[in-house]
Short mmCIF file of C-alpha atoms and ligand atoms in Angstrom, two decimals:
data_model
loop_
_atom_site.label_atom_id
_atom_site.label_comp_id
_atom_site.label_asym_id
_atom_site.label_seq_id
_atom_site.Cartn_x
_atom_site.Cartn_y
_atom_site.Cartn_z
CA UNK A 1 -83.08 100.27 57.17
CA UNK A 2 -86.48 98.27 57.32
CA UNK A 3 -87.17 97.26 53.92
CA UNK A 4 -90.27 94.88 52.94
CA UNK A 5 -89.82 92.69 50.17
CA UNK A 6 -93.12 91.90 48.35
CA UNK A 7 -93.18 88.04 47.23
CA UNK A 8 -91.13 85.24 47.91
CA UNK A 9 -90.12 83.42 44.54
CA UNK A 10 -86.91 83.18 43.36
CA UNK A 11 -86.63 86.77 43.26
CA UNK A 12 -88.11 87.77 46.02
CA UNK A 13 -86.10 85.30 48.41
CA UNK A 14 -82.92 86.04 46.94
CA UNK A 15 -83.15 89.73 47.49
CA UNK A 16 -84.09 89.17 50.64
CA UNK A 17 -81.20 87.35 51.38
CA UNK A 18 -79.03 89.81 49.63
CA UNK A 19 -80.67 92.47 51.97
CA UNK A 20 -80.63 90.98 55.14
CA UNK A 21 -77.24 90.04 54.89
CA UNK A 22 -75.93 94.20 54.18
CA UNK A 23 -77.59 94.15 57.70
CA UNK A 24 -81.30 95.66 56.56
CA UNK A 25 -84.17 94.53 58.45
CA UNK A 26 -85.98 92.85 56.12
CA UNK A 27 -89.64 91.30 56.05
CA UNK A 28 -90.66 89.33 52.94
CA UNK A 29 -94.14 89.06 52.43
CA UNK A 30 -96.07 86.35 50.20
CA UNK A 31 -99.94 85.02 50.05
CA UNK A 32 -98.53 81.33 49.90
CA UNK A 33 -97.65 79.17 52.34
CA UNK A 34 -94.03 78.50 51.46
CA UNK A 35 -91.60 80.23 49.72
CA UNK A 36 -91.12 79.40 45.58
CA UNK A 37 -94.94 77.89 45.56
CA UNK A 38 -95.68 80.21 42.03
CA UNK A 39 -93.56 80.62 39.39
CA UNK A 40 -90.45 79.56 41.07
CA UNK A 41 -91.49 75.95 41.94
CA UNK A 42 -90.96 73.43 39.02
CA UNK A 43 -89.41 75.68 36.13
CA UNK A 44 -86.91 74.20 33.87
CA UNK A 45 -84.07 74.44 36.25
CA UNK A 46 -81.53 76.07 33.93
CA UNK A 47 -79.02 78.40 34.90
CA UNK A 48 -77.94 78.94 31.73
CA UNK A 49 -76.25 82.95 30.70
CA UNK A 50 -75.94 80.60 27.21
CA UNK A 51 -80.19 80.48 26.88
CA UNK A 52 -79.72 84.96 26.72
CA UNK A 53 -81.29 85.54 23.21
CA UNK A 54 -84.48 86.75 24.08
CA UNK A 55 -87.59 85.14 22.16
CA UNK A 56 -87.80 88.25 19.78
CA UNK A 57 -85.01 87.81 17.48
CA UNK A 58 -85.11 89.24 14.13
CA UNK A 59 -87.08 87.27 11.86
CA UNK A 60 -89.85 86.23 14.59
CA UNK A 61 -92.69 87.71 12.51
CA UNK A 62 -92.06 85.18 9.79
CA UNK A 63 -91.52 82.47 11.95
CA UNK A 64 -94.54 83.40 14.67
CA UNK A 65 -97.20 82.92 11.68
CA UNK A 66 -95.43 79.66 11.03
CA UNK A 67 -95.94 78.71 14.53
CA UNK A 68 -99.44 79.70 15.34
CA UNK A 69 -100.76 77.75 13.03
CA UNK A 70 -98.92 74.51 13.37
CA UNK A 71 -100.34 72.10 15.75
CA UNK A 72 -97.54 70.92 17.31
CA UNK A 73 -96.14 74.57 18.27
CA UNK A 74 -94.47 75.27 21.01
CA UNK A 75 -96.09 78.53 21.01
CA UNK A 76 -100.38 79.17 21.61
CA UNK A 77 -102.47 82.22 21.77
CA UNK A 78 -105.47 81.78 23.57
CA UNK A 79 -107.88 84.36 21.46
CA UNK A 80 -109.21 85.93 24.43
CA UNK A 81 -106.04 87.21 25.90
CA UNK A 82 -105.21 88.82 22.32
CA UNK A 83 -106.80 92.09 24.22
CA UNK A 84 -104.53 92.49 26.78
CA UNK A 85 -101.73 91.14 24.74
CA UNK A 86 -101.74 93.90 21.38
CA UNK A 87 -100.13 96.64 23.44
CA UNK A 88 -97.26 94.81 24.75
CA UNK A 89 -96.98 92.72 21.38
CA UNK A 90 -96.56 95.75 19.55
CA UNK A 91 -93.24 96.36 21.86
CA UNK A 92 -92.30 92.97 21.50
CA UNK A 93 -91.86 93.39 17.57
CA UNK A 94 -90.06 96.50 18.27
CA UNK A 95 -87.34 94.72 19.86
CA UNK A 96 -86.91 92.06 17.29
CA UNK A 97 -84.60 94.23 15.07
CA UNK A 98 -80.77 93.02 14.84
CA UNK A 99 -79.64 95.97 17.15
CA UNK A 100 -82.62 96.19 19.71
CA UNK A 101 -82.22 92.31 20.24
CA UNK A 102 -78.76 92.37 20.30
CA UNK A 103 -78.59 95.39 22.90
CA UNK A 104 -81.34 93.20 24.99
CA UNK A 105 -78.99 89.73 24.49
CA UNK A 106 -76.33 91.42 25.67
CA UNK A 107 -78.30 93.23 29.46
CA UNK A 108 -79.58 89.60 29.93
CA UNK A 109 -75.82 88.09 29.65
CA UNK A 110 -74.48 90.62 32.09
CA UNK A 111 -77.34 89.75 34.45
CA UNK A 112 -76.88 86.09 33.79
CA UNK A 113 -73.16 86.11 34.11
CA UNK A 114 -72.79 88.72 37.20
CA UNK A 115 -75.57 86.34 38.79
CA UNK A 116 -73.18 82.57 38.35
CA UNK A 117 -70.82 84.95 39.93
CA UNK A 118 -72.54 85.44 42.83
CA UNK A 119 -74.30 82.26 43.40
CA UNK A 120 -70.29 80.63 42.89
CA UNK A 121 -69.77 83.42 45.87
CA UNK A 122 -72.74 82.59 47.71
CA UNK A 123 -71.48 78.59 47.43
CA UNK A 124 -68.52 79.15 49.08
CA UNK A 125 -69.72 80.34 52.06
CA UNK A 126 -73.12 78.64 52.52
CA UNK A 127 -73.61 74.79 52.69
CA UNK A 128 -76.48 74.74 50.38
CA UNK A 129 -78.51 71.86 48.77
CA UNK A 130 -81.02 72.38 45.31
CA UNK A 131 -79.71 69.37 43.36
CA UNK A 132 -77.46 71.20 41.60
CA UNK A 133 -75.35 70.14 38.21
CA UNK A 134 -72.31 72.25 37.24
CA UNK A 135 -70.98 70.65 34.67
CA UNK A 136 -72.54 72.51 31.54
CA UNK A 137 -75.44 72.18 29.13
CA UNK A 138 -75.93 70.48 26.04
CA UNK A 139 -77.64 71.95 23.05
CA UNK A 140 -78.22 69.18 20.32
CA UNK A 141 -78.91 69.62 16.84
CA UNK A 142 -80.96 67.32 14.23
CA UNK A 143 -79.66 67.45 11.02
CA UNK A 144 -81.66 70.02 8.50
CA UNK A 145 -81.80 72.47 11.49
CA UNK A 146 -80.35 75.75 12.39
CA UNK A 147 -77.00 74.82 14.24
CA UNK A 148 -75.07 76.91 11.73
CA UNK A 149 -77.82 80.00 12.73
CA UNK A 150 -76.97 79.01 16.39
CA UNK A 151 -73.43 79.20 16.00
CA UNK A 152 -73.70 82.46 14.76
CA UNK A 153 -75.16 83.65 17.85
CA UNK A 154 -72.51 82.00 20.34
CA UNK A 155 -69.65 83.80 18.29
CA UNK A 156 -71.89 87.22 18.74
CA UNK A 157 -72.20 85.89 22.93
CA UNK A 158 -68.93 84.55 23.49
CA UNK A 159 -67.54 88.39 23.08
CA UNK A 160 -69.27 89.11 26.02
CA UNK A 161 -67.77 86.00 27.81
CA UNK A 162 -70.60 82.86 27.00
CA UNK A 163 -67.94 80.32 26.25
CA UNK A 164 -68.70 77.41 24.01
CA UNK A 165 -67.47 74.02 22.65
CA UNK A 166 -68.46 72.22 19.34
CA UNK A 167 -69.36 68.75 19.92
CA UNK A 168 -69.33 66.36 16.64
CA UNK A 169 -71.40 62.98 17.18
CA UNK A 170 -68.38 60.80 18.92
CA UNK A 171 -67.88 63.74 21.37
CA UNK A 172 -71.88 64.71 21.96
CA UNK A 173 -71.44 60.17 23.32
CA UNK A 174 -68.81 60.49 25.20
CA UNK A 175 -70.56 63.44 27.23
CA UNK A 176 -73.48 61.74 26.92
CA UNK A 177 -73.96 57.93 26.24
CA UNK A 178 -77.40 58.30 26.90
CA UNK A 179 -78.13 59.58 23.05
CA UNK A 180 -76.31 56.42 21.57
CA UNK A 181 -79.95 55.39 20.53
CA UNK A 182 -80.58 58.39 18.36
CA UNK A 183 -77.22 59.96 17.89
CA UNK A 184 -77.32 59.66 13.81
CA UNK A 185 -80.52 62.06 14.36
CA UNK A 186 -77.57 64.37 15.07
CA UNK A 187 -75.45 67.00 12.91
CA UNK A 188 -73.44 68.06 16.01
CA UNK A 189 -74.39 69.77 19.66
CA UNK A 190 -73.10 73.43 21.52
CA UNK A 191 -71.53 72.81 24.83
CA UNK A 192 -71.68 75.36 27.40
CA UNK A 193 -69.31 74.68 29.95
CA UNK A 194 -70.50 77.23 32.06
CA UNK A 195 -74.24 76.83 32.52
CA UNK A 196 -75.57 75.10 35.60
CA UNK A 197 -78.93 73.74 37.14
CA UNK A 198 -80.34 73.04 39.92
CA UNK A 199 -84.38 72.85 41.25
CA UNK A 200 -85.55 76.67 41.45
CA UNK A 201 -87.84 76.00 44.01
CA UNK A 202 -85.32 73.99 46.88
CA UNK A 203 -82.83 77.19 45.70
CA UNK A 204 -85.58 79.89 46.85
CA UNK A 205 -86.18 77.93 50.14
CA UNK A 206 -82.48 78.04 51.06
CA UNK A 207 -82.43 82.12 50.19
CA UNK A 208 -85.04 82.45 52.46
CA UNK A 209 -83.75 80.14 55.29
CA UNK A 210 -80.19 82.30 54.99
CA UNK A 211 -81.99 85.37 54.81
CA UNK A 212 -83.86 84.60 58.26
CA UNK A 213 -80.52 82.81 59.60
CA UNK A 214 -79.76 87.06 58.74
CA UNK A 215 -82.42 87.91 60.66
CA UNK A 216 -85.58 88.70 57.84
CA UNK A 217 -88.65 87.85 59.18
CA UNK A 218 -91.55 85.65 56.74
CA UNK A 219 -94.44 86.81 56.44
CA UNK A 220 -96.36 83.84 54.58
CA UNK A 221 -100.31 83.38 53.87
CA UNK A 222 -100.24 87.68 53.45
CA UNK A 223 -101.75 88.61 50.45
CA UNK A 224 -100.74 91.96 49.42
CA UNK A 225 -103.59 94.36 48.41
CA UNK A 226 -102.08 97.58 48.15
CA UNK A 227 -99.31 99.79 48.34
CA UNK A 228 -100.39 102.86 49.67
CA UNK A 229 -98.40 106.39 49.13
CA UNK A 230 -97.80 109.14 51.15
CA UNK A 231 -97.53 111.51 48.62
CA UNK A 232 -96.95 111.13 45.26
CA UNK A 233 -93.14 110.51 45.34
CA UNK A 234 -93.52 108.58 48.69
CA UNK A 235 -94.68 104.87 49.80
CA UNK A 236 -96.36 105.10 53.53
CA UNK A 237 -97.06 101.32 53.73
CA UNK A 238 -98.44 98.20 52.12
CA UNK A 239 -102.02 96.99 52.72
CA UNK A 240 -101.67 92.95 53.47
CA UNK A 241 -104.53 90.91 54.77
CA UNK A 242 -102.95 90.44 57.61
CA UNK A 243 -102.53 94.78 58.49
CA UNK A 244 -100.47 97.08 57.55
CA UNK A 245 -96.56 96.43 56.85
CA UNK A 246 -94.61 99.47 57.15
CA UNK A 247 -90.98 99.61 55.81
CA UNK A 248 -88.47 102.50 54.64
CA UNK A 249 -87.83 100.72 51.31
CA UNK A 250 -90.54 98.60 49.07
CA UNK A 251 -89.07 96.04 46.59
CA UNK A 252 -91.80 94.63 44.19
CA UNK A 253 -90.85 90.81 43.51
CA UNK A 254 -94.07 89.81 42.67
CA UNK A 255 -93.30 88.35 38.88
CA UNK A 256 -96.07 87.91 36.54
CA UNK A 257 -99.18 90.11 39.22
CA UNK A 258 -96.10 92.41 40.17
CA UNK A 259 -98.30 95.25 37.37
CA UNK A 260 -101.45 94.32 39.03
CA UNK A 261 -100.18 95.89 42.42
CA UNK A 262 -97.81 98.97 40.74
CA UNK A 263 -101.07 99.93 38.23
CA UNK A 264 -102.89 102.25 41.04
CA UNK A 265 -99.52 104.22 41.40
CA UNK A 266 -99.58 105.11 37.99
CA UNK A 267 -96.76 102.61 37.44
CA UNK A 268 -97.51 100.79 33.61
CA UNK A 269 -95.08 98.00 33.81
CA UNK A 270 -94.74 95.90 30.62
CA UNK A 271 -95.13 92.32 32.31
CA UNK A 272 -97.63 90.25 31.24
CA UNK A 273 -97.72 86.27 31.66
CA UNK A 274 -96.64 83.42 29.78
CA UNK A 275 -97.70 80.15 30.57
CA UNK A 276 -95.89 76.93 30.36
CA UNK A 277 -94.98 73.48 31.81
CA UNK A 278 -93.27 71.50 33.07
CA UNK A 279 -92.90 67.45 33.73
CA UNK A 280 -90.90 65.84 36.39
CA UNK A 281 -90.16 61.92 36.53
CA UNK A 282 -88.76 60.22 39.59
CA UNK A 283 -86.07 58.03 38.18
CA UNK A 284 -86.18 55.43 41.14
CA UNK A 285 -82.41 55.47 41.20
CA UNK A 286 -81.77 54.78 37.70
CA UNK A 287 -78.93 56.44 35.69
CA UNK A 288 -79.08 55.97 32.51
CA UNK A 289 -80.18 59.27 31.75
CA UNK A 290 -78.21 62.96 30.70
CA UNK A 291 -75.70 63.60 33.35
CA UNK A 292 -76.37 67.16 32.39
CA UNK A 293 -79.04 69.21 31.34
CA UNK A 294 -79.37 68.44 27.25
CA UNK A 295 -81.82 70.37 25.09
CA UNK A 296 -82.74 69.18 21.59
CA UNK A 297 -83.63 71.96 19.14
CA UNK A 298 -85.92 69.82 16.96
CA UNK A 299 -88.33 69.39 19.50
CA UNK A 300 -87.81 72.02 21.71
CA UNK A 301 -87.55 70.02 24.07
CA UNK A 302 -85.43 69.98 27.88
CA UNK A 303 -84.30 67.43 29.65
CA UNK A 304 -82.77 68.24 33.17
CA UNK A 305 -81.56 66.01 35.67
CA UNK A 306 -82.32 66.96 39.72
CA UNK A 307 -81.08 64.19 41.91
CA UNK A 308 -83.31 61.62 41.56
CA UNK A 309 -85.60 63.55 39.21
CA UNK A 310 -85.86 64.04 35.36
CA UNK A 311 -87.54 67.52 34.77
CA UNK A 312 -88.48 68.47 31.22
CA UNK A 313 -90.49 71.19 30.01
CA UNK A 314 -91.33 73.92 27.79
CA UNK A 315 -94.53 75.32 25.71
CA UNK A 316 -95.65 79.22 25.62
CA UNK A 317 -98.59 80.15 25.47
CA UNK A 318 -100.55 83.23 26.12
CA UNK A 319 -103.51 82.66 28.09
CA UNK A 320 -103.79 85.41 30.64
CA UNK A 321 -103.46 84.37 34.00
CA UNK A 322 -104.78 80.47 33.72
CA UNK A 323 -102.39 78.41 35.46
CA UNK A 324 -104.61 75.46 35.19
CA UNK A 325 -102.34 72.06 34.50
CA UNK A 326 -103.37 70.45 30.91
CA UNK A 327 -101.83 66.78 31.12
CA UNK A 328 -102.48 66.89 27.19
CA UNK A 329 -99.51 69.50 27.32
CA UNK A 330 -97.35 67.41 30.05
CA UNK A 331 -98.16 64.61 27.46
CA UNK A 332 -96.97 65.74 24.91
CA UNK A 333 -93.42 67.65 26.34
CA UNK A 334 -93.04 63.49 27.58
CA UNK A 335 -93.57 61.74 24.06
CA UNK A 336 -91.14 64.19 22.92
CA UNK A 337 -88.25 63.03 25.81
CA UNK A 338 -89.41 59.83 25.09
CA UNK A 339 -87.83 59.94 21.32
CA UNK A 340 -84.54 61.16 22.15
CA UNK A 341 -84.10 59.20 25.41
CA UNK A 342 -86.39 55.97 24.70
CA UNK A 343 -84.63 53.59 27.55
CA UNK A 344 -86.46 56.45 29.93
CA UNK A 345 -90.19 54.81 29.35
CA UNK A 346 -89.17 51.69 30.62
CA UNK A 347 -87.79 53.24 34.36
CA UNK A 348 -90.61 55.47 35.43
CA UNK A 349 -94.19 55.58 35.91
CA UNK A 350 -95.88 58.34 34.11
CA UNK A 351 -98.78 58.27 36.48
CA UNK A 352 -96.67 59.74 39.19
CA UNK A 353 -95.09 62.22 37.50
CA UNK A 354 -95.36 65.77 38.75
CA UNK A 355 -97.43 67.87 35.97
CA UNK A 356 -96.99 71.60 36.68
CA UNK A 357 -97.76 75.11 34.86
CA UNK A 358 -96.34 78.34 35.74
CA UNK A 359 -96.40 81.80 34.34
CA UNK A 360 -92.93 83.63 32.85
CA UNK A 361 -93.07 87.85 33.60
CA UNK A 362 -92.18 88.53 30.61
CA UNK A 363 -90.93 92.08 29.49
CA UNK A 364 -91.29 92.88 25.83
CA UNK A 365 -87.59 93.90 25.52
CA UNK A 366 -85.93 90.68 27.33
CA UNK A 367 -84.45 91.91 30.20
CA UNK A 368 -85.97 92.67 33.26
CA UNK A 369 -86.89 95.56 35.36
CA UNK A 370 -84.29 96.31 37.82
CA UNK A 371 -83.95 99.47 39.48
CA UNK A 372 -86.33 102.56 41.48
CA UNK A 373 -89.47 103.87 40.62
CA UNK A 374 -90.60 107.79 40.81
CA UNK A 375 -91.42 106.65 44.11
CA UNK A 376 -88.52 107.12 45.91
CA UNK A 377 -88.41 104.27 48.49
CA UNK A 378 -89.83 101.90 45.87
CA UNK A 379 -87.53 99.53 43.97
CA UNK A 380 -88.32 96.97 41.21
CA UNK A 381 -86.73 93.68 40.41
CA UNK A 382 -89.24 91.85 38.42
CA UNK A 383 -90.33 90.96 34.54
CA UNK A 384 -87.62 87.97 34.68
CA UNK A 385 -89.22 86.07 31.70
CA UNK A 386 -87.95 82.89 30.86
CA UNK A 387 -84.54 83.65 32.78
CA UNK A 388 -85.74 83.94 36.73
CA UNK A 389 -83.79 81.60 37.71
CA UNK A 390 -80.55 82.16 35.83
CA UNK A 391 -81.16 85.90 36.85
CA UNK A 392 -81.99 85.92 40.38
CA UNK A 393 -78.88 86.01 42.06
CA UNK A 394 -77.49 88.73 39.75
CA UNK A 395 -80.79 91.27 40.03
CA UNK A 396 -80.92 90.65 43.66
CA UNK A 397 -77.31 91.46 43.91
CA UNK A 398 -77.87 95.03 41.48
CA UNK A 399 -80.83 95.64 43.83
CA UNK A 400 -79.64 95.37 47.24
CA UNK A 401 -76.37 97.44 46.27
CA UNK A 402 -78.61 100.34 44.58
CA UNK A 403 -80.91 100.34 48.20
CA UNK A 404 -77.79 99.80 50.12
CA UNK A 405 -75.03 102.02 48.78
CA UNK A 406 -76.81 104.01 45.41
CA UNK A 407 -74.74 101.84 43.59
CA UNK A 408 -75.35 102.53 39.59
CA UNK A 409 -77.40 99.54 38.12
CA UNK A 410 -74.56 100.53 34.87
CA UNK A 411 -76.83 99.09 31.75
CA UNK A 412 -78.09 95.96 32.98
CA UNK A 413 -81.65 97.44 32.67
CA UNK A 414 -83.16 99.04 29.51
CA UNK A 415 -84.19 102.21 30.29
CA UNK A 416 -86.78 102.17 27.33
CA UNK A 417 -88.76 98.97 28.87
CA UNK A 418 -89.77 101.37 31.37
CA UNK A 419 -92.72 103.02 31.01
CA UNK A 420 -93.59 105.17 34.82
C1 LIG B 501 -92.25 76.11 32.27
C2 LIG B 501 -91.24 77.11 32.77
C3 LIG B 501 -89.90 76.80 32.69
C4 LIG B 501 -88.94 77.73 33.11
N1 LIG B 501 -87.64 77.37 33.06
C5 LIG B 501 -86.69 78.23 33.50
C6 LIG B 501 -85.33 77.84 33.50
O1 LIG B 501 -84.98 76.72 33.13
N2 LIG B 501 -84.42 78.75 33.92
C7 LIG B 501 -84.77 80.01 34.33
O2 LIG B 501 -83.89 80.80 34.65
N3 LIG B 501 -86.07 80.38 34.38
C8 LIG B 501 -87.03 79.53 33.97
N4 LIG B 501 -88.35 79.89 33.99
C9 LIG B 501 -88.68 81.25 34.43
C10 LIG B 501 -88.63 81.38 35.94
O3 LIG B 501 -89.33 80.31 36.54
C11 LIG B 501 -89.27 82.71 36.38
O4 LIG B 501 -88.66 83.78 35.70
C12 LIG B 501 -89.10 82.92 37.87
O5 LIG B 501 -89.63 81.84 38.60
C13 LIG B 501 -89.80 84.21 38.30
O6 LIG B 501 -89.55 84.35 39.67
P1 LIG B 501 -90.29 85.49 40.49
O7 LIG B 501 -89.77 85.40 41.87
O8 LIG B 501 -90.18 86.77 39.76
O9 LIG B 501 -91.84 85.09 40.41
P2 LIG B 501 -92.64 83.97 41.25
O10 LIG B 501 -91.83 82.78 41.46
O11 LIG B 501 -93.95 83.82 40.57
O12 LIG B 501 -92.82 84.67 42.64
C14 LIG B 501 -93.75 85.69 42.86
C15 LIG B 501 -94.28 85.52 44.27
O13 LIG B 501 -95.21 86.56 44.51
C16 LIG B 501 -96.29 86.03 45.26
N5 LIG B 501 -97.45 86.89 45.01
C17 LIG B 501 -97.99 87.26 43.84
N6 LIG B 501 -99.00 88.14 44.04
C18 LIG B 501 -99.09 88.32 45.38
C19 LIG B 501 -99.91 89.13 46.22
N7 LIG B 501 -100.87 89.94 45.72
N8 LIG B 501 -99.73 89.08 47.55
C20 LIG B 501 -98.76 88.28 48.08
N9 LIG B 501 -97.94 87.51 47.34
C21 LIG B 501 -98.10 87.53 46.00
C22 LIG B 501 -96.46 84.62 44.76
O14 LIG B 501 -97.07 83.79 45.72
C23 LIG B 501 -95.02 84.20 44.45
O15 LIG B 501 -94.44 83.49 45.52
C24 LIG B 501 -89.33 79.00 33.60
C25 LIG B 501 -90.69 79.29 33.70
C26 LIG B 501 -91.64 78.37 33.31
C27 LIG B 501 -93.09 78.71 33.43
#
């Protein structure tokens, strides 16, 4: 079957690989000039089923007042996105209750976990290279904070297979020597021995090498402007600037503009963008940094190691579709890395680093849309959210085996986050 693929993130590239390797001619088509240039290209690098709890858990109302008006959130509203924000918002409160956000934890650790699966799978058969870790994350706590709260929620997780370890301070240093400096900061740390990283962006360009080593063809600097039916349950072809691309199937990988292009086919999707950013170091061969990914839930703030890189990141805020870099922001997300791992300021030079802003699809529910459309040779796999990368292996698997052999999607999607 010819089956177009429209955008080449994380998503995108990964279903396409997933595709053309069931034997489907596949085209992927993207405006940029290289695969993972949007969204995909300097995220947090986490590929972490433990990071599942979507960002609407119950009590969020209390806490989201709290935030707006401090500072130092993590978390901004720009006022004039508050428009095009109240409708989904609304949806996004609904799902904070202990049972909706439990129900949505749970999709996004199937996803999560059937995707480590198949990226394990795809390891063993492809040499591939993203700067990988695989040796866990750390989540430390500062005394005062929530750790007992969090450990709450692994118990809930780990019965749907997130495994954990308790760290006390002497363990959190052997793990990691590099918090010696501030370890008394610490009450204890979560271990997830099953959480990985890697750089998102290197990952995509390998999915789409494979996928053309399986024959897809790229179809780069094509911006898509329309996908045009036949009749109303029917897609004839997509409208590119570069012609026409006909296919037999459609899958829409086109994250946070992904509603943008399904709006004219009557297709409301609940995706709307959340901005934030990301900082990446060169570490000019020094190691004296986390050997793993370690996040510390006082500051919100990530520290993940990529070869010869230290990426940290964070912030939300909703501001439309502005990906314009603020260095205030990358600033800031530094200072904070700078307090738990001070020896860092004295090995790099913050005028290099890489500032960079991207924008999560976010769903109101949590998990994102996988599955067909009332159009029957359109499919969805977009509205990732914070999880893209953690996800894509695992959506693109559910995709390509629903096009391929009507395999049932079982409840990995939330039927009630779809509104066609
Ligand atoms: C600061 C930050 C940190 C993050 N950290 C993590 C993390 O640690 N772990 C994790 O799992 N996730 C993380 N995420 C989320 C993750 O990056 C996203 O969920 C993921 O990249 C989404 O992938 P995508 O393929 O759906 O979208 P994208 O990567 O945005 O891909 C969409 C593609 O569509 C193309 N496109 C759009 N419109 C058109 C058009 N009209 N015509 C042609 N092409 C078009 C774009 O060029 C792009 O290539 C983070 C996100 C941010 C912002």
């Amino acid at each position: 079957m010819k089956v177009a693929v429209l955008g080449a993130g994380v998503v995108g590239s990964t279903t396409a690989y997933m595709l053309a390797k069931e034997g489907h001619e596949v085209t992927i088509v993207d405006r940029r000039d290289k695969p993972g240039m949007e969204t995909s290209f300097a995220n947090g690098g986490l590929m972490t089923p433990s990071d599942a709890s979507p960002w609407n858990s119950p009590g969020i109302v209390k806490q989201l007042g709290k935030m707006l008006f401090d500072r130092n959130s993590t978390l901004k509203i720009n006022p004039s996105a508050i428009p095009s924000i109240v409708g989904w918002g609304v949806r996004f409160l609904a799902n904070s209750t202990y049972e909706r956000h439990k129900a949505n934890m749970i999709s996004n650790i199937r996803i999560a976990r059937l995707s480590l699966g198949v990226l394990r799978r795809i390891r063993e058969t492809e040499t591939l290279n993203y700067d990988q870790t695989t040796c866990g994350t750390m989540r430390v706590f500062p005394r005062g904070g929530r750790m007992s709260a969090f450990l709450e929620m692994c118990r809930e997780m780990e019965e749907w297979g997130v495994q954990f370890e308790v760290l006390n301070q002497d363990k959190i240093l052997q793990k990691e020597p590099c918090l010696r400096a501030v370890i008394d900061r610490y009450v204890g740390a979560v271990i997830f021995p099953d959480d990985e990283s890697g750089d998102a962006h290197k990952f995509t360009n390998e999915m789409a090498r494979l996928a053309t080593e399986f024959g897809a063809q790229l179809l780069m600097k094509t911006d898509v402007l329309k996908i045009v039916e036949s009749s109303a349950s029917r897609i004839s072809h997509v409208s590119t600037s570069q012609g026409d691309v006909y296919a037999d199937a459609y899958v829409l990988s086109l994250g946070s503009y992904s509603p943008i292009l399904a709006r004219p086919l009557s297709i409301f999707l609940p995706i709307i963008p959340v901005k934030g950013y990301s900082v990446t170091v060169a570490l000019n061969g020094w190691n004296g940094g986390p050997t793993r990914p370690v996040m510390d839930d006082g500051y919100h703030a990530m520290m993940v190691p990529m070869g010869d890189q230290l990426r940290m990141g964070g912030r939300a805020e909703f501001t439309r579709y502005d990906t314009r870099v603020d260095a205030k922001e990358g600033q800031r997300i530094l200072n904070d890395i700078l307090k738990i791992l001070p020896a860092l300021s004295s090995h790099i030079d913050p005028r290099t680093a890489l500032n960079w802003s991207g924008l999560r699809p976010m769903t109101p529910g949590g998990p994102p849309l996988v599955g067909p459309t009332s159009y029957s040779n359109l499919f969805l796999n977009t509205g990732h959210g914070p999880l893209g990368w953690t996800m894509a292996c695992g959506s693109a698997k559910l995709i390509a085996d629903f096009i391929t052999h009507g395999r049932v999607l079982s409840n990995c999607v939330d039927p009630k986050d779809y509104v066609l």
